[in-house]
Short mmCIF file of N, CA and C in Angstrom, two decimals:
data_model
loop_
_atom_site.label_atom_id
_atom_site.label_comp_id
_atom_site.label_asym_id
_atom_site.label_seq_id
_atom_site.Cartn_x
_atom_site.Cartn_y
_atom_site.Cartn_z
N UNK M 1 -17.04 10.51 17.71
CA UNK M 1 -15.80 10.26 18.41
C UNK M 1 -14.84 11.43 18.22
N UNK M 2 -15.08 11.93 17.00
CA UNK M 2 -13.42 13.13 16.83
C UNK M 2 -14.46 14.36 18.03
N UNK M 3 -15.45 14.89 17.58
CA UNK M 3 -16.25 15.56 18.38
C UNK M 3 -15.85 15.46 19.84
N UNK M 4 -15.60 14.28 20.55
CA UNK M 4 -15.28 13.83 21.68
C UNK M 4 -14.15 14.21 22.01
N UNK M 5 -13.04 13.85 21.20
CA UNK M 5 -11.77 14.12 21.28
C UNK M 5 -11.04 15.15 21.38
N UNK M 6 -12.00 16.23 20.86
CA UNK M 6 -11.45 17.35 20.82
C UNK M 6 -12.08 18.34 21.54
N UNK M 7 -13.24 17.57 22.22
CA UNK M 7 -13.48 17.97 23.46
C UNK M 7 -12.81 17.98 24.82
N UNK M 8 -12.47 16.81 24.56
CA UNK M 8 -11.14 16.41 25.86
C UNK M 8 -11.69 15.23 26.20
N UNK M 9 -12.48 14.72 26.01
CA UNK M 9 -13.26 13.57 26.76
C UNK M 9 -12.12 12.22 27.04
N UNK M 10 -12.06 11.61 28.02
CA UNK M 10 -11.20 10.13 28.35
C UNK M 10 -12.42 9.26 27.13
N UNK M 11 -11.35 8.09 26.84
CA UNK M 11 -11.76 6.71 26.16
C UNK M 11 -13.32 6.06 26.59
N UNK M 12 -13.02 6.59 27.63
CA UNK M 12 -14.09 5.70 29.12
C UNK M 12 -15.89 6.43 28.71
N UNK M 13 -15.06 8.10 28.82
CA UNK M 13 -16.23 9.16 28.85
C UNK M 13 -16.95 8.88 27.25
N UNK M 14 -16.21 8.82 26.68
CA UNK M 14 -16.76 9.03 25.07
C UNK M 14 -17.27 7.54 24.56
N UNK M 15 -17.03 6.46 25.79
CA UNK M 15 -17.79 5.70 25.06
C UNK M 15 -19.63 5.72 25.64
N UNK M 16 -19.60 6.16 27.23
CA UNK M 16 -20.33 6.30 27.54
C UNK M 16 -21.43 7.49 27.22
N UNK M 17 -20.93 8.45 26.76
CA UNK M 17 -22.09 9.39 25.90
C UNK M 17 -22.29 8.81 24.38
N UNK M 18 -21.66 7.88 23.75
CA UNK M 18 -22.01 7.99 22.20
C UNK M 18 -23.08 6.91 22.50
N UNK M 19 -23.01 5.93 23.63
CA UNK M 19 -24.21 4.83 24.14
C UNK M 19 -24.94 5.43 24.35
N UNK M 20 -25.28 6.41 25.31
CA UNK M 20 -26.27 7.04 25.83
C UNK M 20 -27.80 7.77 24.61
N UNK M 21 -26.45 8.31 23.73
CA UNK M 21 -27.28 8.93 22.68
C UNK M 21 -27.52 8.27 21.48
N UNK M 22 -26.85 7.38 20.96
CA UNK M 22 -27.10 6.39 19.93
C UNK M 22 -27.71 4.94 20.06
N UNK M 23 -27.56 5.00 21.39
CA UNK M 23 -28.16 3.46 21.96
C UNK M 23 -27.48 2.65 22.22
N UNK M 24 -27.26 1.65 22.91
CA UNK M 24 -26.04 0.28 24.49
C UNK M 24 -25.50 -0.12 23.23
N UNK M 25 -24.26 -0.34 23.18
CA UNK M 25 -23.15 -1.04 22.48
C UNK M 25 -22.96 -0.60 21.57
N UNK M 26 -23.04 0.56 20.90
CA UNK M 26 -22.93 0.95 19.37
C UNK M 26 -21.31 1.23 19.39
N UNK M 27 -20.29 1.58 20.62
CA UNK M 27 -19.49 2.07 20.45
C UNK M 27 -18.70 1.52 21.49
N UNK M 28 -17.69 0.80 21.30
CA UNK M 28 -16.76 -0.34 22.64
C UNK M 28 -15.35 0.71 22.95
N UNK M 29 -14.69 0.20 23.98
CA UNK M 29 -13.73 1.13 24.88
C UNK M 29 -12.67 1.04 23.52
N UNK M 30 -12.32 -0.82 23.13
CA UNK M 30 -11.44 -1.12 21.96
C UNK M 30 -11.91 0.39 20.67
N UNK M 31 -12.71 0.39 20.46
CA UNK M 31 -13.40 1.15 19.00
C UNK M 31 -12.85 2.58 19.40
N UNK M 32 -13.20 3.09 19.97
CA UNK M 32 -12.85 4.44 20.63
C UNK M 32 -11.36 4.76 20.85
N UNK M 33 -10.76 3.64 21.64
CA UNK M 33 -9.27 3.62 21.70
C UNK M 33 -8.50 4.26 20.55
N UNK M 34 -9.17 2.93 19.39
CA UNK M 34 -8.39 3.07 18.62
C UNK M 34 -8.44 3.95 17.72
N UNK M 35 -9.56 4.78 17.61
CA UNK M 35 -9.96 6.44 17.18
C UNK M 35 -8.96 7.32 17.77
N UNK M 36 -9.06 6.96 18.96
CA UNK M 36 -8.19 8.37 19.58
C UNK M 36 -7.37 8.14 19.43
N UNK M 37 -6.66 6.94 18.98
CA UNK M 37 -4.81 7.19 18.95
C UNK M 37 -4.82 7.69 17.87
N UNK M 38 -5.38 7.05 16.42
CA UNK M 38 -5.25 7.55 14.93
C UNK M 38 -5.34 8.97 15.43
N UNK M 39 -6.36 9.81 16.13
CA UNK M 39 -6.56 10.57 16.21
C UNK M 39 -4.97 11.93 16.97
N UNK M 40 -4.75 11.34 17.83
CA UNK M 40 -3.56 11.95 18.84
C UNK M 40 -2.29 11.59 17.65
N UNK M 41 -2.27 11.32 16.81
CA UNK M 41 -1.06 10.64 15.49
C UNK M 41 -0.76 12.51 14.69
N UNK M 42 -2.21 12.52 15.06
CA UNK M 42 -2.57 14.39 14.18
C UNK M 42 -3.18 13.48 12.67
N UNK M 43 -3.70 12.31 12.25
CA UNK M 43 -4.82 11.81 11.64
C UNK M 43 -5.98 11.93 11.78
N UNK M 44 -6.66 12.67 11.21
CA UNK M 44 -8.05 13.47 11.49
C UNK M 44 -9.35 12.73 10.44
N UNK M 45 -8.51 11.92 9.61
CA UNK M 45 -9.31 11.49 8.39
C UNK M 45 -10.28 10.06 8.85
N UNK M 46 -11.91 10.27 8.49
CA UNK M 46 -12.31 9.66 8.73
C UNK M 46 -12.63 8.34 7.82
N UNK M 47 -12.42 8.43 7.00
CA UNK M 47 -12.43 7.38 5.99
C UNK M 47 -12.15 6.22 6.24
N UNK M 48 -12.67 5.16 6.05
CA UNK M 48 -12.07 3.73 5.76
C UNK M 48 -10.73 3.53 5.29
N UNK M 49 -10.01 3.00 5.75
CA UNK M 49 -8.31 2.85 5.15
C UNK M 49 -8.90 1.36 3.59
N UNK M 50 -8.51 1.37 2.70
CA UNK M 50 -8.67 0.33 2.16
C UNK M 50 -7.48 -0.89 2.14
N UNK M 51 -8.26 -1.65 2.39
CA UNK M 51 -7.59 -3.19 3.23
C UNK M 51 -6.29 -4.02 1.95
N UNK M 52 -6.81 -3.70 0.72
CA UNK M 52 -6.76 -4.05 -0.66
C UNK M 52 -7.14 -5.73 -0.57
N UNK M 53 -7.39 -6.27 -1.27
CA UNK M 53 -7.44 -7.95 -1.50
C UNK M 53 -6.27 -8.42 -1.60
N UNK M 54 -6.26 -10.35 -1.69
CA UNK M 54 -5.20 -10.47 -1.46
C UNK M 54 -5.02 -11.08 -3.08
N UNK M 55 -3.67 -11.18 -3.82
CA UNK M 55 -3.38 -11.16 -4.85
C UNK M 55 -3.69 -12.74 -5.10
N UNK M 56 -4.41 -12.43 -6.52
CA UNK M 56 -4.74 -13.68 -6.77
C UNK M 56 -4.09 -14.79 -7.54
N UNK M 57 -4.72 -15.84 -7.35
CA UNK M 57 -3.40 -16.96 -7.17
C UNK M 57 -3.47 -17.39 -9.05
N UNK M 58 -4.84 -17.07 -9.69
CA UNK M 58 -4.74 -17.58 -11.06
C UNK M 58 -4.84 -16.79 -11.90
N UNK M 59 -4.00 -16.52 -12.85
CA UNK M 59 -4.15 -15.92 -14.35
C UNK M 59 -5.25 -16.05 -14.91
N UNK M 60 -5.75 -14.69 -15.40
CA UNK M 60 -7.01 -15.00 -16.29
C UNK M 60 -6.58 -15.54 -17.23
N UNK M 61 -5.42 -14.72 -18.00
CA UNK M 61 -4.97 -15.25 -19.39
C UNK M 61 -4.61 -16.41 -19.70
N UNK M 62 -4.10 -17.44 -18.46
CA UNK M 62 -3.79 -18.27 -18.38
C UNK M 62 -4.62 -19.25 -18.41
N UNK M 63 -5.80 -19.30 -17.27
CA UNK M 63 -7.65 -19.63 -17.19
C UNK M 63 -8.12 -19.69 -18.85
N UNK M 64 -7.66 -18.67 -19.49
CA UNK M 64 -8.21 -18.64 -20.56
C UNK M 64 -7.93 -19.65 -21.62
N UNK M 65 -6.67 -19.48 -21.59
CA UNK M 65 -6.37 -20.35 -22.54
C UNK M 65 -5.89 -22.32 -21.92
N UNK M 66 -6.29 -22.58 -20.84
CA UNK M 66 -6.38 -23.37 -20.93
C UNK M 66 -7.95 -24.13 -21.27
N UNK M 67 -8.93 -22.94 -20.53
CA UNK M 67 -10.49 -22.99 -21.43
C UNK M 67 -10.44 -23.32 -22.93
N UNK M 68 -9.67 -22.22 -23.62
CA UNK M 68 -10.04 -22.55 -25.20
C UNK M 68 -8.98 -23.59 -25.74
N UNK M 69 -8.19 -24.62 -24.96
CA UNK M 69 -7.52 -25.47 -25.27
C UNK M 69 -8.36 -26.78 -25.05
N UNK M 70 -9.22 -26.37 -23.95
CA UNK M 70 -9.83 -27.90 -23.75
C UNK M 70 -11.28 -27.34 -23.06
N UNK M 71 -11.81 -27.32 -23.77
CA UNK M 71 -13.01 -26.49 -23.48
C UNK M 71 -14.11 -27.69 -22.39
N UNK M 72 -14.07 -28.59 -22.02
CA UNK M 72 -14.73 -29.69 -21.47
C UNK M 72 -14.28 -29.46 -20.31
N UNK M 73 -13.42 -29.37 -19.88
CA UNK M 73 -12.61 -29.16 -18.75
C UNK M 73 -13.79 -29.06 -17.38
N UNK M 74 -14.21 -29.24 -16.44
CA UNK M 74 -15.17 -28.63 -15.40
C UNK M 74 -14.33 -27.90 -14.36
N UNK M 75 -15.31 -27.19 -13.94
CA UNK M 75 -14.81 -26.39 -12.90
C UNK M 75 -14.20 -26.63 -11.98
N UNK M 76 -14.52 -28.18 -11.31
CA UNK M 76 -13.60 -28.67 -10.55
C UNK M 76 -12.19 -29.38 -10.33
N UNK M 77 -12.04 -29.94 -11.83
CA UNK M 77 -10.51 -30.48 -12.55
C UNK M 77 -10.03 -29.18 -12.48
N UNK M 78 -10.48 -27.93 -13.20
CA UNK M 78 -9.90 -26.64 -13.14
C UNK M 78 -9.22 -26.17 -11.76
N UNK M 79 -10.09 -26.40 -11.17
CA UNK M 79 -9.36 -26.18 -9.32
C UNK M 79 -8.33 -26.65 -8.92
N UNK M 80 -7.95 -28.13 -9.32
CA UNK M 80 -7.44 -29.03 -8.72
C UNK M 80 -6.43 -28.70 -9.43
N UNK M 81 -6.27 -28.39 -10.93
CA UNK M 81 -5.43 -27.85 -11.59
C UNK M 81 -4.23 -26.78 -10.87
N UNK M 82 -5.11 -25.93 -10.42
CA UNK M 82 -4.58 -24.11 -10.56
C UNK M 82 -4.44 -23.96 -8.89
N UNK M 83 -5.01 -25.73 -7.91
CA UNK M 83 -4.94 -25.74 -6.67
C UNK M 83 -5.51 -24.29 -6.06
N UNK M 84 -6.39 -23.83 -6.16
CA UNK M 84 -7.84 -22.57 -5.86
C UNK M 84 -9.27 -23.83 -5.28
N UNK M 85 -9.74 -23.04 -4.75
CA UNK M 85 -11.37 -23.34 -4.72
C UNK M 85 -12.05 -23.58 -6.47
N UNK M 86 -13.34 -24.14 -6.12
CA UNK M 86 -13.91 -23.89 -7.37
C UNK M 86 -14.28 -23.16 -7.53
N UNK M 87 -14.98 -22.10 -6.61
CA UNK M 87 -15.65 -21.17 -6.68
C UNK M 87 -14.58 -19.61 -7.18
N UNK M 88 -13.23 -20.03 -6.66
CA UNK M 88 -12.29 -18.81 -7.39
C UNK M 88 -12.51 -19.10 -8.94
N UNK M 89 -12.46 -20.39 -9.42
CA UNK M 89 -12.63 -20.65 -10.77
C UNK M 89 -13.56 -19.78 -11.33
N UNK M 90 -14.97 -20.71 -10.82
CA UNK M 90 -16.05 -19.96 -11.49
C UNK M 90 -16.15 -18.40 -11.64
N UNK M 91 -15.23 -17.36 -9.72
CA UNK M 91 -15.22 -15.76 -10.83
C UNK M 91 -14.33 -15.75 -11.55
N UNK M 92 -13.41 -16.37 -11.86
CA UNK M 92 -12.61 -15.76 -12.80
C UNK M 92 -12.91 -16.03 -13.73
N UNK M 93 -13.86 -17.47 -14.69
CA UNK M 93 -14.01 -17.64 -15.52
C UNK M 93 -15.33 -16.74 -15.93
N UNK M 94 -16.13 -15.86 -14.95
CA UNK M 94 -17.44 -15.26 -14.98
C UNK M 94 -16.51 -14.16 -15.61
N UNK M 95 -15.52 -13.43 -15.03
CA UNK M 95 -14.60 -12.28 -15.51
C UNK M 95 -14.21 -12.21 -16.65
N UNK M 96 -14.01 -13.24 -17.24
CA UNK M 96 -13.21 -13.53 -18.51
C UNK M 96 -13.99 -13.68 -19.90
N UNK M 97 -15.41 -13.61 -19.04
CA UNK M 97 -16.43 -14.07 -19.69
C UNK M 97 -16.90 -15.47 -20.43
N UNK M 98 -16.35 -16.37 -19.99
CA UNK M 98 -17.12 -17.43 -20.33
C UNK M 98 -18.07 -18.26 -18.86
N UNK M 99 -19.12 -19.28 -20.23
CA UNK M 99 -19.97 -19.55 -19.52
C UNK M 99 -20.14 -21.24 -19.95
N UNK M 100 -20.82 -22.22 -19.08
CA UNK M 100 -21.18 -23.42 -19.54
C UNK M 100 -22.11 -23.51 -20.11
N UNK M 101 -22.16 -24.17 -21.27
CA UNK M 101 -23.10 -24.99 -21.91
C UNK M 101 -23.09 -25.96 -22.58
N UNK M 102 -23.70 -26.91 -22.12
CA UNK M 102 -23.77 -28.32 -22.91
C UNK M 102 -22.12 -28.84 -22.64
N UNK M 103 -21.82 -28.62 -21.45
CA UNK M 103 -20.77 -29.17 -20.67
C UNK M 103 -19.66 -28.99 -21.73
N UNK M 104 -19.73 -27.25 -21.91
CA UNK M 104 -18.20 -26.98 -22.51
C UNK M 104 -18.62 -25.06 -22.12
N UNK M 105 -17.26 -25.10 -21.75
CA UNK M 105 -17.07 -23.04 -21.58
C UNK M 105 -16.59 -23.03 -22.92
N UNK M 106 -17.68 -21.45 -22.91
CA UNK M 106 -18.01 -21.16 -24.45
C UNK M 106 -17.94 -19.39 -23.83
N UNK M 107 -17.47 -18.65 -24.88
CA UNK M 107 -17.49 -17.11 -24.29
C UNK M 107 -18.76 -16.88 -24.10
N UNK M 108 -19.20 -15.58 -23.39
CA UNK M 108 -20.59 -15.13 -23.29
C UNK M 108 -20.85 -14.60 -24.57
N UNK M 109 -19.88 -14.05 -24.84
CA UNK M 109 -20.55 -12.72 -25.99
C UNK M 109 -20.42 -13.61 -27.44
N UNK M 110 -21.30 -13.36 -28.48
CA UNK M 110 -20.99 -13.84 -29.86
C UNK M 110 -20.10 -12.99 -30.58
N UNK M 111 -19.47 -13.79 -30.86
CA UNK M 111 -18.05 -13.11 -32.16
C UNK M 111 -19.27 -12.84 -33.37
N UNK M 112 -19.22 -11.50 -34.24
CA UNK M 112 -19.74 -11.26 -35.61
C UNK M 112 -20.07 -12.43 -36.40
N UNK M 113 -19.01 -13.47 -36.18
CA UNK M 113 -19.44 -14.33 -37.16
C UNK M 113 -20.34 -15.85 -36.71
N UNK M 114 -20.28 -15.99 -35.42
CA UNK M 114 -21.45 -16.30 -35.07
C UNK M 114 -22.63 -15.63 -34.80
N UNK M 115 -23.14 -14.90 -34.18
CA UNK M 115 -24.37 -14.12 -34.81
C UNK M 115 -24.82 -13.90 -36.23
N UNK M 116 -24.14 -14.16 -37.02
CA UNK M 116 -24.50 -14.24 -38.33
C UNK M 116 -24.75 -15.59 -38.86
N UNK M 117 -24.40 -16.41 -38.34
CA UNK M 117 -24.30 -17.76 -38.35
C UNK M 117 -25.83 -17.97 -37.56
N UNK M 118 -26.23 -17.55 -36.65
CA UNK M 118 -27.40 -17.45 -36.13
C UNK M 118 -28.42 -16.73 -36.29
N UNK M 119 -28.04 -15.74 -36.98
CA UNK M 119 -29.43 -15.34 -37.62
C UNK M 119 -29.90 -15.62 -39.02
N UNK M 120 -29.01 -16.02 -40.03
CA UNK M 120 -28.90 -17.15 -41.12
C UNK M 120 -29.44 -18.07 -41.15
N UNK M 121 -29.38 -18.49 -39.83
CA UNK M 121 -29.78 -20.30 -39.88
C UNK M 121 -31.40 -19.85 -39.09
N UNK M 122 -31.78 -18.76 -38.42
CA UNK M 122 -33.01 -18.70 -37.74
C UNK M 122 -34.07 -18.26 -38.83
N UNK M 123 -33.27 -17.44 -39.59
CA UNK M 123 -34.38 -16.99 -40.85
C UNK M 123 -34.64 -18.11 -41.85
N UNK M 124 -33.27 -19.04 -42.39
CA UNK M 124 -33.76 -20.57 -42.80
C UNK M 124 -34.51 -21.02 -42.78
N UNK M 125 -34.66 -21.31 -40.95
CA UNK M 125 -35.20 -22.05 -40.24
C UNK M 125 -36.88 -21.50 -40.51
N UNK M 126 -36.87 -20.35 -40.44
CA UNK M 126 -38.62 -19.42 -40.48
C UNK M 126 -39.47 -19.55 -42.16
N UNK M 127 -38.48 -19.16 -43.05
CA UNK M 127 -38.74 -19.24 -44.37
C UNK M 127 -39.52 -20.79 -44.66
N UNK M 128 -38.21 -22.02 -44.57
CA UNK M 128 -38.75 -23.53 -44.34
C UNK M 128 -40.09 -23.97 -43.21
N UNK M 129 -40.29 -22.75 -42.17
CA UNK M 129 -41.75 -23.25 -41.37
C UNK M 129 -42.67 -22.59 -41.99
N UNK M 130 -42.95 -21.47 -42.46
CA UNK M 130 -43.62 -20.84 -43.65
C UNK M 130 -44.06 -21.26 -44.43
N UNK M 131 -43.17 -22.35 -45.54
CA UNK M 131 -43.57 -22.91 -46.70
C UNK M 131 -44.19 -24.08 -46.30
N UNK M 132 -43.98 -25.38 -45.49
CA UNK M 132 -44.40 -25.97 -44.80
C UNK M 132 -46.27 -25.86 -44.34
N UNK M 133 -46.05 -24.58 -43.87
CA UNK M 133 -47.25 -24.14 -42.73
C UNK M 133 -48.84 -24.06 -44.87
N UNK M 134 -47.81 -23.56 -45.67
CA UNK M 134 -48.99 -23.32 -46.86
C UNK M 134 -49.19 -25.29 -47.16
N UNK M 135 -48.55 -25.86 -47.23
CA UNK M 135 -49.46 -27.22 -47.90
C UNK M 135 -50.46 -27.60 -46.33
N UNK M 136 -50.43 -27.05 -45.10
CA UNK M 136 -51.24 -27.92 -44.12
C UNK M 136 -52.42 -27.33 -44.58
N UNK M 137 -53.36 -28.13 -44.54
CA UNK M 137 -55.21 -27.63 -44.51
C UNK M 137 -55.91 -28.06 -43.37
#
């Protein structure tokens, strides 16, 4: 299209050669139009303008701590709460990093002192199947 434009080509002309050579409909009178005005502005930049998102309606920090206040909570009381979808819930609570289990949000990641708490209790757990495993015959 800028190629076109600065050829001289009308709206009309430039939609009909970028069809011709790229193939029927790739390029509408609207699409072109609105190239050439950005373009006739003395805007030459082809880039995507970014749209930005629209600002979101719930606090993580806020998400958060009503998670670690009442950790049972489901995703959908949460909604009805913070008046969002559930599904805004679920990214923000994916963001924040927590996850369900056993019908409570629990962070993803282990704090030091659970992992230690879990590998304590797994080696326990191995030592006691070990000793066990010598009286079977």
């Amino acid at each position: 299209m800028k190629y076109e434009f600065h050829r001289g080509a009308t709206t009309r002309q430039a939609v009909a050669l970028i069809n011709s050579v790229i193939g029927i409909q790739v390029a509408t009178n609207a699409t072109v139009a609105g190239w050439f005005k950005k373009f006739r502005s003395g805007d030459f930049d082809l880039s995507n303008e970014s749209r930005g998102r629209p600002k979101t309606q719930v606090d993580s920090d806020v998400l958060k701590a009503t998670v670690e206040a009442n950790s049972s909570e489901s995703a959908r009381e949460l909604s009805l709460m913070y008046n969002v979808s559930k599904q805004t819930i679920l990214t923000h609570l994916a963001q924040i990093g927590e996850v369900k289990k056993l019908d409570k949000w629990i962070p993803y990641e282990l704090t030091d002192a659970q992992t230690e708490r879990r590998l304590s209790s797994s080696s326990q757990q191995s030592r006691t199947i070990s000793q066990s495993n010598r009286y079977v015959r």
